[in-house]
PDB file of N, CA and C in Angstrom:
ATOM      1  N   MET A   1     -74.451 140.762 -28.034  1.00  0.00           N
ATOM      2  CA  MET A   1     -73.536 139.111 -27.718  1.00  0.00           C
ATOM      3  C   MET A   1     -74.920 138.308 -27.065  1.00  0.00           C
ATOM      4  N   GLY A   2     -75.599 138.394 -26.400  1.00  0.00           N
ATOM      5  CA  GLY A   2     -76.567 137.675 -25.546  1.00  0.00           C
ATOM      6  C   GLY A   2     -77.830 137.495 -26.914  1.00  0.00           C
ATOM      7  N   GLY A   3     -78.126 138.204 -28.040  1.00  0.00           N
ATOM      8  CA  GLY A   3     -79.098 137.809 -28.902  1.00  0.00           C
ATOM      9  C   GLY A   3     -77.826 136.620 -30.038  1.00  0.00           C
ATOM     10  N   ILE A   4     -76.597 136.770 -29.793  1.00  0.00           N
ATOM     11  CA  ILE A   4     -76.040 136.054 -30.651  1.00  0.00           C
ATOM     12  C   ILE A   4     -75.617 134.203 -30.180  1.00  0.00           C
ATOM     13  N   ARG A   5     -75.660 134.542 -28.417  1.00  0.00           N
ATOM     14  CA  ARG A   5     -75.517 133.227 -27.522  1.00  0.00           C
ATOM     15  C   ARG A   5     -77.437 132.677 -28.426  1.00  0.00           C
ATOM     16  N   VAL A   6     -78.058 133.065 -28.076  1.00  0.00           N
ATOM     17  CA  VAL A   6     -79.471 132.848 -27.843  1.00  0.00           C
ATOM     18  C   VAL A   6     -79.983 131.885 -29.519  1.00  0.00           C
ATOM     19  N   PHE A   7     -78.707 132.907 -31.022  1.00  0.00           N
ATOM     20  CA  PHE A   7     -79.152 132.603 -31.834  1.00  0.00           C
ATOM     21  C   PHE A   7     -78.177 131.153 -32.464  1.00  0.00           C
ATOM     22  N   LEU A   8     -77.189 131.053 -31.551  1.00  0.00           N
ATOM     23  CA  LEU A   8     -76.538 129.761 -31.346  1.00  0.00           C
ATOM     24  C   LEU A   8     -76.917 128.488 -31.527  1.00  0.00           C
ATOM     25  N   SER A   9     -77.992 128.192 -30.441  1.00  0.00           N
ATOM     26  CA  SER A   9     -78.193 127.524 -29.524  1.00  0.00           C
ATOM     27  C   SER A   9     -78.911 126.923 -30.834  1.00  0.00           C
ATOM     28  N   PRO A  10     -79.713 126.645 -31.129  1.00  0.00           N
ATOM     29  CA  PRO A  10     -80.692 125.790 -31.991  1.00  0.00           C
ATOM     30  C   PRO A  10     -79.765 125.965 -33.388  1.00  0.00           C
ATOM     31  N   PHE A  11     -79.306 126.494 -33.698  1.00  0.00           N
ATOM     32  CA  PHE A  11     -78.325 126.891 -34.534  1.00  0.00           C
ATOM     33  C   PHE A  11     -76.997 125.642 -34.583  1.00  0.00           C
ATOM     34  N   LEU A  12     -76.944 125.463 -33.547  1.00  0.00           N
ATOM     35  CA  LEU A  12     -75.623 124.427 -33.148  1.00  0.00           C
ATOM     36  C   LEU A  12     -76.085 123.169 -33.373  1.00  0.00           C
ATOM     37  N   ILE A  13     -77.177 123.007 -33.059  1.00  0.00           N
ATOM     38  CA  ILE A  13     -77.775 121.161 -32.564  1.00  0.00           C
ATOM     39  C   ILE A  13     -78.288 121.369 -33.998  1.00  0.00           C
ATOM     40  N   ALA A  14     -78.663 121.806 -35.047  1.00  0.00           N
ATOM     41  CA  ALA A  14     -79.285 122.342 -36.016  1.00  0.00           C
ATOM     42  C   ALA A  14     -77.967 121.488 -37.358  1.00  0.00           C
ATOM     43  N   GLY A  15     -77.161 121.597 -36.794  1.00  0.00           N
ATOM     44  CA  GLY A  15     -75.558 121.895 -37.117  1.00  0.00           C
ATOM     45  C   GLY A  15     -74.928 120.172 -36.527  1.00  0.00           C
ATOM     46  N   ILE A  16     -75.137 119.809 -35.956  1.00  0.00           N
ATOM     47  CA  ILE A  16     -74.760 118.718 -35.363  1.00  0.00           C
ATOM     48  C   ILE A  16     -75.495 117.609 -35.808  1.00  0.00           C
ATOM     49  N   ILE A  17     -76.488 117.719 -35.855  1.00  0.00           N
ATOM     50  CA  ILE A  17     -78.156 116.932 -36.498  1.00  0.00           C
ATOM     51  C   ILE A  17     -77.718 116.509 -37.953  1.00  0.00           C
ATOM     52  N   ALA A  18     -77.817 117.353 -38.679  1.00  0.00           N
ATOM     53  CA  ALA A  18     -77.234 118.012 -40.159  1.00  0.00           C
ATOM     54  C   ALA A  18     -75.935 116.986 -41.058  1.00  0.00           C
ATOM     55  N   ALA A  19     -74.449 116.916 -39.506  1.00  0.00           N
ATOM     56  CA  ALA A  19     -73.663 116.728 -40.086  1.00  0.00           C
ATOM     57  C   ALA A  19     -73.961 114.760 -39.528  1.00  0.00           C
ATOM     58  N   ILE A  20     -74.712 114.550 -38.963  1.00  0.00           N
ATOM     59  CA  ILE A  20     -74.774 113.320 -38.624  1.00  0.00           C
ATOM     60  C   ILE A  20     -75.264 112.669 -39.213  1.00  0.00           C
ATOM     61  N   ILE A  21     -76.673 113.375 -39.867  1.00  0.00           N
ATOM     62  CA  ILE A  21     -77.268 112.708 -41.613  1.00  0.00           C
ATOM     63  C   ILE A  21     -76.679 112.567 -42.162  1.00  0.00           C
ATOM     64  N   TYR A  22     -75.827 113.927 -42.708  1.00  0.00           N
ATOM     65  CA  TYR A  22     -74.853 113.576 -43.637  1.00  0.00           C
ATOM     66  C   TYR A  22     -73.691 112.593 -44.016  1.00  0.00           C
ATOM     67  N   PHE A  23     -72.735 112.754 -42.902  1.00  0.00           N
ATOM     68  CA  PHE A  23     -72.124 111.875 -42.873  1.00  0.00           C
ATOM     69  C   PHE A  23     -71.951 110.312 -42.308  1.00  0.00           C
ATOM     70  N   SER A  24     -73.081 110.504 -42.176  1.00  0.00           N
ATOM     71  CA  SER A  24     -73.662 108.235 -41.982  1.00  0.00           C
ATOM     72  C   SER A  24     -73.616 107.926 -43.185  1.00  0.00           C
ATOM     73  N   ASN A  25     -74.312 108.431 -43.955  1.00  0.00           N
ATOM     74  CA  ASN A  25     -74.281 108.595 -45.605  1.00  0.00           C
ATOM     75  C   ASN A  25     -74.469 109.269 -46.661  1.00  0.00           C
ATOM     76  N   PRO A  26     -72.988 109.619 -47.545  1.00  0.00           N
ATOM     77  CA  PRO A  26     -73.150 111.171 -48.079  1.00  0.00           C
ATOM     78  C   PRO A  26     -73.224 110.717 -49.133  1.00  0.00           C
ATOM     79  N   ASN A  27     -74.398 111.256 -49.839  1.00  0.00           N
ATOM     80  CA  ASN A  27     -75.155 111.678 -51.178  1.00  0.00           C
ATOM     81  C   ASN A  27     -75.986 112.840 -51.129  1.00  0.00           C
ATOM     82  N   THR A  28     -75.950 113.431 -52.519  1.00  0.00           N
ATOM     83  CA  THR A  28     -77.263 113.729 -52.883  1.00  0.00           C
ATOM     84  C   THR A  28     -78.058 114.121 -52.015  1.00  0.00           C
ATOM     85  N   VAL A  29     -79.210 113.214 -51.720  1.00  0.00           N
ATOM     86  CA  VAL A  29     -80.018 112.918 -50.151  1.00  0.00           C
ATOM     87  C   VAL A  29     -80.127 113.949 -49.444  1.00  0.00           C
ATOM     88  N   THR A  30     -78.606 112.735 -48.979  1.00  0.00           N
ATOM     89  CA  THR A  30     -78.739 113.690 -47.406  1.00  0.00           C
ATOM     90  C   THR A  30     -78.018 114.889 -47.010  1.00  0.00           C
ATOM     91  N   LEU A  31     -77.032 115.072 -48.219  1.00  0.00           N
ATOM     92  CA  LEU A  31     -76.944 116.726 -48.432  1.00  0.00           C
ATOM     93  C   LEU A  31     -78.083 117.742 -48.548  1.00  0.00           C
ATOM     94  N   MET A  32     -78.958 117.090 -49.051  1.00  0.00           N
ATOM     95  CA  MET A  32     -80.201 118.480 -49.163  1.00  0.00           C
ATOM     96  C   MET A  32     -81.321 117.924 -47.976  1.00  0.00           C
ATOM     97  N   ILE A  33     -81.409 117.275 -47.599  1.00  0.00           N
ATOM     98  CA  ILE A  33     -81.939 117.210 -46.059  1.00  0.00           C
ATOM     99  C   ILE A  33     -81.051 117.490 -44.803  1.00  0.00           C
ATOM    100  N   ALA A  34     -79.596 117.434 -44.583  1.00  0.00           N
ATOM    101  CA  ALA A  34     -79.162 118.616 -44.277  1.00  0.00           C
ATOM    102  C   ALA A  34     -79.324 119.723 -44.032  1.00  0.00           C
ATOM    103  N   ILE A  35     -79.117 120.581 -45.779  1.00  0.00           N
ATOM    104  CA  ILE A  35     -78.929 121.908 -45.646  1.00  0.00           C
ATOM    105  C   ILE A  35     -79.848 121.946 -45.368  1.00  0.00           C
ATOM    106  N   ALA A  36     -81.311 121.493 -45.276  1.00  0.00           N
ATOM    107  CA  ALA A  36     -82.945 122.399 -45.298  1.00  0.00           C
ATOM    108  C   ALA A  36     -82.856 121.880 -43.908  1.00  0.00           C
ATOM    109  N   ILE A  37     -81.889 121.187 -42.758  1.00  0.00           N
ATOM    110  CA  ILE A  37     -82.480 121.037 -41.332  1.00  0.00           C
ATOM    111  C   ILE A  37     -81.030 122.158 -40.767  1.00  0.00           C
ATOM    112  N   ILE A  38     -79.530 123.093 -41.691  1.00  0.00           N
ATOM    113  CA  ILE A  38     -79.401 123.689 -41.250  1.00  0.00           C
ATOM    114  C   ILE A  38     -80.605 125.186 -41.189  1.00  0.00           C
ATOM    115  N   LEU A  39     -80.862 125.269 -42.557  1.00  0.00           N
ATOM    116  CA  LEU A  39     -81.831 126.455 -42.871  1.00  0.00           C
ATOM    117  C   LEU A  39     -82.872 126.191 -42.046  1.00  0.00           C
ATOM    118  N   LEU A  40     -83.771 125.511 -41.107  1.00  0.00           N
ATOM    119  CA  LEU A  40     -84.418 125.761 -39.862  1.00  0.00           C
ATOM    120  C   LEU A  40     -83.224 125.700 -38.640  1.00  0.00           C
ATOM    121  N   GLY A  41     -82.798 125.532 -38.704  1.00  0.00           N
ATOM    122  CA  GLY A  41     -81.816 125.864 -37.406  1.00  0.00           C
ATOM    123  C   GLY A  41     -81.442 126.826 -37.748  1.00  0.00           C
ATOM    124  N   THR A  42     -81.190 127.855 -38.283  1.00  0.00           N
ATOM    125  CA  THR A  42     -81.331 129.130 -38.822  1.00  0.00           C
ATOM    126  C   THR A  42     -82.194 130.329 -38.654  1.00  0.00           C
ATOM    127  N   ILE A  43     -83.405 129.910 -39.393  1.00  0.00           N
ATOM    128  CA  ILE A  43     -84.463 130.322 -38.973  1.00  0.00           C
ATOM    129  C   ILE A  43     -84.965 129.797 -37.711  1.00  0.00           C
ATOM    130  N   LEU A  44     -84.981 129.056 -36.763  1.00  0.00           N
ATOM    131  CA  LEU A  44     -85.441 129.157 -35.283  1.00  0.00           C
ATOM    132  C   LEU A  44     -85.031 130.037 -34.826  1.00  0.00           C
ATOM    133  N   GLY A  45     -84.033 129.924 -34.372  1.00  0.00           N
ATOM    134  CA  GLY A  45     -82.303 130.676 -34.033  1.00  0.00           C
ATOM    135  C   GLY A  45     -82.514 131.963 -34.223  1.00  0.00           C
ATOM    136  N   LEU A  46     -83.097 132.569 -34.994  1.00  0.00           N
ATOM    137  CA  LEU A  46     -83.224 134.229 -35.592  1.00  0.00           C
ATOM    138  C   LEU A  46     -84.585 134.350 -35.284  1.00  0.00           C
ATOM    139  N   LYS A  47     -85.622 133.955 -34.574  1.00  0.00           N
ATOM    140  CA  LYS A  47     -86.824 134.493 -34.897  1.00  0.00           C
ATOM    141  C   LYS A  47     -86.872 133.980 -33.536  1.00  0.00           C
ATOM    142  N   LEU A  48     -85.941 133.294 -32.125  1.00  0.00           N
ATOM    143  CA  LEU A  48     -85.904 132.672 -31.523  1.00  0.00           C
ATOM    144  C   LEU A  48     -85.301 133.794 -30.528  1.00  0.00           C
ATOM    145  N   ALA A  49     -84.377 134.669 -31.270  1.00  0.00           N
ATOM    146  CA  ALA A  49     -83.527 135.675 -30.612  1.00  0.00           C
ATOM    147  C   ALA A  49     -84.200 136.593 -30.608  1.00  0.00           C
ATOM    148  N   GLY A  50     -85.442 137.211 -32.284  1.00  0.00           N
ATOM    149  CA  GLY A  50     -85.724 138.120 -31.930  1.00  0.00           C
ATOM    150  C   GLY A  50     -86.809 138.403 -30.760  1.00  0.00           C
ATOM    151  N   ARG A  51     -87.189 137.205 -30.771  1.00  0.00           N
ATOM    152  CA  ARG A  51     -88.719 137.346 -29.329  1.00  0.00           C
ATOM    153  C   ARG A  51     -88.599 137.449 -28.341  1.00  0.00           C
ATOM    154  N   ILE A  52     -87.124 136.945 -27.934  1.00  0.00           N
ATOM    155  CA  ILE A  52     -86.614 137.412 -26.664  1.00  0.00           C
ATOM    156  C   ILE A  52     -86.226 138.555 -26.523  1.00  0.00           C
ATOM    157  N   HIS A  53     -85.549 139.026 -27.728  1.00  0.00           N
ATOM    158  CA  HIS A  53     -85.275 140.583 -27.746  1.00  0.00           C
ATOM    159  C   HIS A  53     -86.079 141.595 -27.499  1.00  0.00           C
ATOM    160  N   LYS A  54     -86.938 141.626 -28.695  1.00  0.00           N
ATOM    161  CA  LYS A  54     -88.106 142.025 -28.355  1.00  0.00           C
ATOM    162  C   LYS A  54     -89.241 142.359 -26.840  1.00  0.00           C
ATOM    163  N   SER A  55     -88.398 140.746 -25.946  1.00  0.00           N
ATOM    164  CA  SER A  55     -89.443 141.220 -24.479  1.00  0.00           C
ATOM    165  C   SER A  55     -89.113 141.827 -23.863  1.00  0.00           C
ATOM    166  N   LYS A  56     -90.231 141.858 -22.540  1.00  0.00           N
ATOM    167  CA  LYS A  56     -89.571 143.015 -21.690  1.00  0.00           C
ATOM    168  C   LYS A  56     -88.490 142.828 -20.951  1.00  0.00           C
ATOM    169  N   GLU A  57     -87.853 141.259 -21.190  1.00  0.00           N
ATOM    170  CA  GLU A  57     -86.536 142.000 -20.163  1.00  0.00           C
ATOM    171  C   GLU A  57     -84.727 141.830 -21.090  1.00  0.00           C
ATOM    172  N   GLY A  58     -85.073 141.328 -22.316  1.00  0.00           N
ATOM    173  CA  GLY A  58     -84.030 141.209 -22.968  1.00  0.00           C
ATOM    174  C   GLY A  58     -83.372 139.991 -22.928  1.00  0.00           C
ATOM    175  N   THR A  59     -82.348 139.629 -24.068  1.00  0.00           N
ATOM    176  CA  THR A  59     -81.600 138.969 -24.079  1.00  0.00           C
ATOM    177  C   THR A  59     -79.982 138.448 -22.852  1.00  0.00           C
ATOM    178  N   MET A  60     -79.665 139.990 -22.574  1.00  0.00           N
ATOM    179  CA  MET A  60     -79.471 139.863 -21.506  1.00  0.00           C
ATOM    180  C   MET A  60     -79.753 139.241 -20.568  1.00  0.00           C
ATOM    181  N   ASN A  61     -80.851 139.812 -19.773  1.00  0.00           N
ATOM    182  CA  ASN A  61     -80.954 139.587 -18.467  1.00  0.00           C
ATOM    183  C   ASN A  61     -81.873 137.640 -19.149  1.00  0.00           C
ATOM    184  N   PHE A  62     -82.301 137.130 -20.100  1.00  0.00           N
ATOM    185  CA  PHE A  62     -82.707 135.760 -20.326  1.00  0.00           C
ATOM    186  C   PHE A  62     -81.556 134.904 -19.864  1.00  0.00           C
ATOM    187  N   ILE A  63     -80.361 135.540 -20.780  1.00  0.00           N
ATOM    188  CA  ILE A  63     -78.930 134.790 -20.710  1.00  0.00           C
ATOM    189  C   ILE A  63     -79.105 134.598 -19.363  1.00  0.00           C
ATOM    190  N   SER A  64     -78.641 135.159 -18.268  1.00  0.00           N
ATOM    191  CA  SER A  64     -78.494 135.332 -16.737  1.00  0.00           C
ATOM    192  C   SER A  64     -79.337 134.703 -16.057  1.00  0.00           C
ATOM    193  N   ARG A  65     -80.221 134.639 -16.639  1.00  0.00           N
ATOM    194  CA  ARG A  65     -81.348 134.035 -15.965  1.00  0.00           C
ATOM    195  C   ARG A  65     -81.138 132.215 -16.221  1.00  0.00           C
ATOM    196  N   THR A  66     -80.621 132.164 -17.129  1.00  0.00           N
ATOM    197  CA  THR A  66     -80.194 130.979 -17.543  1.00  0.00           C
ATOM    198  C   THR A  66     -79.116 129.949 -17.017  1.00  0.00           C
ATOM    199  N   ASP A  67     -77.443 130.924 -16.966  1.00  0.00           N
ATOM    200  CA  ASP A  67     -77.108 130.702 -16.829  1.00  0.00           C
ATOM    201  C   ASP A  67     -76.333 130.385 -14.979  1.00  0.00           C
ATOM    202  N   ALA A  68     -77.852 131.071 -14.708  1.00  0.00           N
ATOM    203  CA  ALA A  68     -78.206 131.174 -12.788  1.00  0.00           C
ATOM    204  C   ALA A  68     -78.236 129.837 -12.777  1.00  0.00           C
ATOM    205  N   THR A  69     -77.113 130.077 -11.763  1.00  0.00           N
ATOM    206  CA  THR A  69     -77.215 128.208 -10.460  1.00  0.00           C
ATOM    207  C   THR A  69     -78.159 128.841  -9.422  1.00  0.00           C
ATOM    208  N   PRO A  70     -79.768 128.437  -9.044  1.00  0.00           N
ATOM    209  CA  PRO A  70     -80.020 128.982  -8.175  1.00  0.00           C
ATOM    210  C   PRO A  70     -79.540 128.424  -6.671  1.00  0.00           C
ATOM    211  N   ASP A  71     -79.557 127.083  -7.651  1.00  0.00           N
ATOM    212  CA  ASP A  71     -78.626 126.043  -6.026  1.00  0.00           C
ATOM    213  C   ASP A  71     -77.628 126.498  -5.328  1.00  0.00           C
ATOM    214  N   ILE A  72     -76.813 126.404  -5.920  1.00  0.00           N
ATOM    215  CA  ILE A  72     -75.448 126.541  -5.990  1.00  0.00           C
ATOM    216  C   ILE A  72     -75.433 127.614  -4.831  1.00  0.00           C
ATOM    217  N   ASP A  73     -75.655 128.691  -5.715  1.00  0.00           N
ATOM    218  CA  ASP A  73     -76.057 129.940  -4.527  1.00  0.00           C
ATOM    219  C   ASP A  73     -76.570 130.258  -3.502  1.00  0.00           C
ATOM    220  N   GLU A  74     -78.099 129.840  -3.619  1.00  0.00           N
ATOM    221  CA  GLU A  74     -78.413 129.355  -1.987  1.00  0.00           C
ATOM    222  C   GLU A  74     -77.454 128.708  -1.143  1.00  0.00           C
ATOM    223  N   LEU A  75     -76.587 128.050  -1.660  1.00  0.00           N
ATOM    224  CA  LEU A  75     -76.133 126.811  -0.310  1.00  0.00           C
ATOM    225  C   LEU A  75     -74.508 128.205  -0.660  1.00  0.00           C
ATOM    226  N   VAL A  76     -74.574 128.763  -1.618  1.00  0.00           N
ATOM    227  CA  VAL A  76     -72.931 129.344  -0.813  1.00  0.00           C
ATOM    228  C   VAL A  76     -73.395 130.734   0.228  1.00  0.00           C
ATOM    229  N   ASN A  77     -75.017 130.729   0.334  1.00  0.00           N
ATOM    230  CA  ASN A  77     -75.233 132.520   1.331  1.00  0.00           C
ATOM    231  C   ASN A  77     -75.377 131.680   2.345  1.00  0.00           C
ATOM    232  N   ARG A  78     -76.052 130.516   2.634  1.00  0.00           N
ATOM    233  CA  ARG A  78     -76.181 129.250   3.650  1.00  0.00           C
ATOM    234  C   ARG A  78     -74.666 129.158   4.366  1.00  0.00           C
ATOM    235  N   LYS A  79     -73.752 128.474   3.755  1.00  0.00           N
ATOM    236  CA  LYS A  79     -72.098 128.812   4.053  1.00  0.00           C
ATOM    237  C   LYS A  79     -71.496 129.634   4.699  1.00  0.00           C
ATOM    238  N   GLU A  80     -72.153 130.993   4.299  1.00  0.00           N
ATOM    239  CA  GLU A  80     -71.368 132.045   4.672  1.00  0.00           C
ATOM    240  C   GLU A  80     -71.982 132.492   5.838  1.00  0.00           C
ATOM    241  N   LYS A  81     -73.513 132.174   5.976  1.00  0.00           N
ATOM    242  CA  LYS A  81     -74.309 132.607   7.473  1.00  0.00           C
ATOM    243  C   LYS A  81     -73.571 132.121   8.334  1.00  0.00           C
ATOM    244  N   GLU A  82     -73.576 130.844   8.105  1.00  0.00           N
ATOM    245  CA  GLU A  82     -73.064 129.921   8.995  1.00  0.00           C
ATOM    246  C   GLU A  82     -71.344 131.002   9.776  1.00  0.00           C
ATOM    247  N   ASP A  83     -70.426 130.677   8.896  1.00  0.00           N
ATOM    248  CA  ASP A  83     -69.566 131.453   9.160  1.00  0.00           C
ATOM    249  C   ASP A  83     -68.835 133.083   9.463  1.00  0.00           C
ATOM    250  N   ASP A  84     -70.256 133.463   9.657  1.00  0.00           N
ATOM    251  CA  ASP A  84     -70.255 134.790   9.919  1.00  0.00           C
ATOM    252  C   ASP A  84     -69.796 134.394  11.293  1.00  0.00           C
ATOM    253  N   PRO A  85     -68.948 134.981  11.908  1.00  0.00           N
ATOM    254  CA  PRO A  85     -68.401 135.183  13.591  1.00  0.00           C
ATOM    255  C   PRO A  85     -69.459 136.084  14.497  1.00  0.00           C
ATOM    256  N   ARG A  86     -70.718 136.801  13.651  1.00  0.00           N
ATOM    257  CA  ARG A  86     -71.899 138.035  14.852  1.00  0.00           C
ATOM    258  C   ARG A  86     -72.366 137.377  15.413  1.00  0.00           C
TER     259      ARG A  86
END
């Protein structure tokens, strides 16, 4: 699951850029440019997912690290310490 999430990030960005380019002026040239951008996003997504998968931490650790909110966690921990009756 983590590898799919890592892959989707560059792929979706490339898809949005390709859609903007193509739908702004739909013709054969912009279609070819949009296809090239989507292929580039696919290749980059696969390479990034593969590189992170082969790393020491792996994809799930990478995803959990980027999804973490240390500022909020620190604030919650500080609030819990203040509310502790001990």
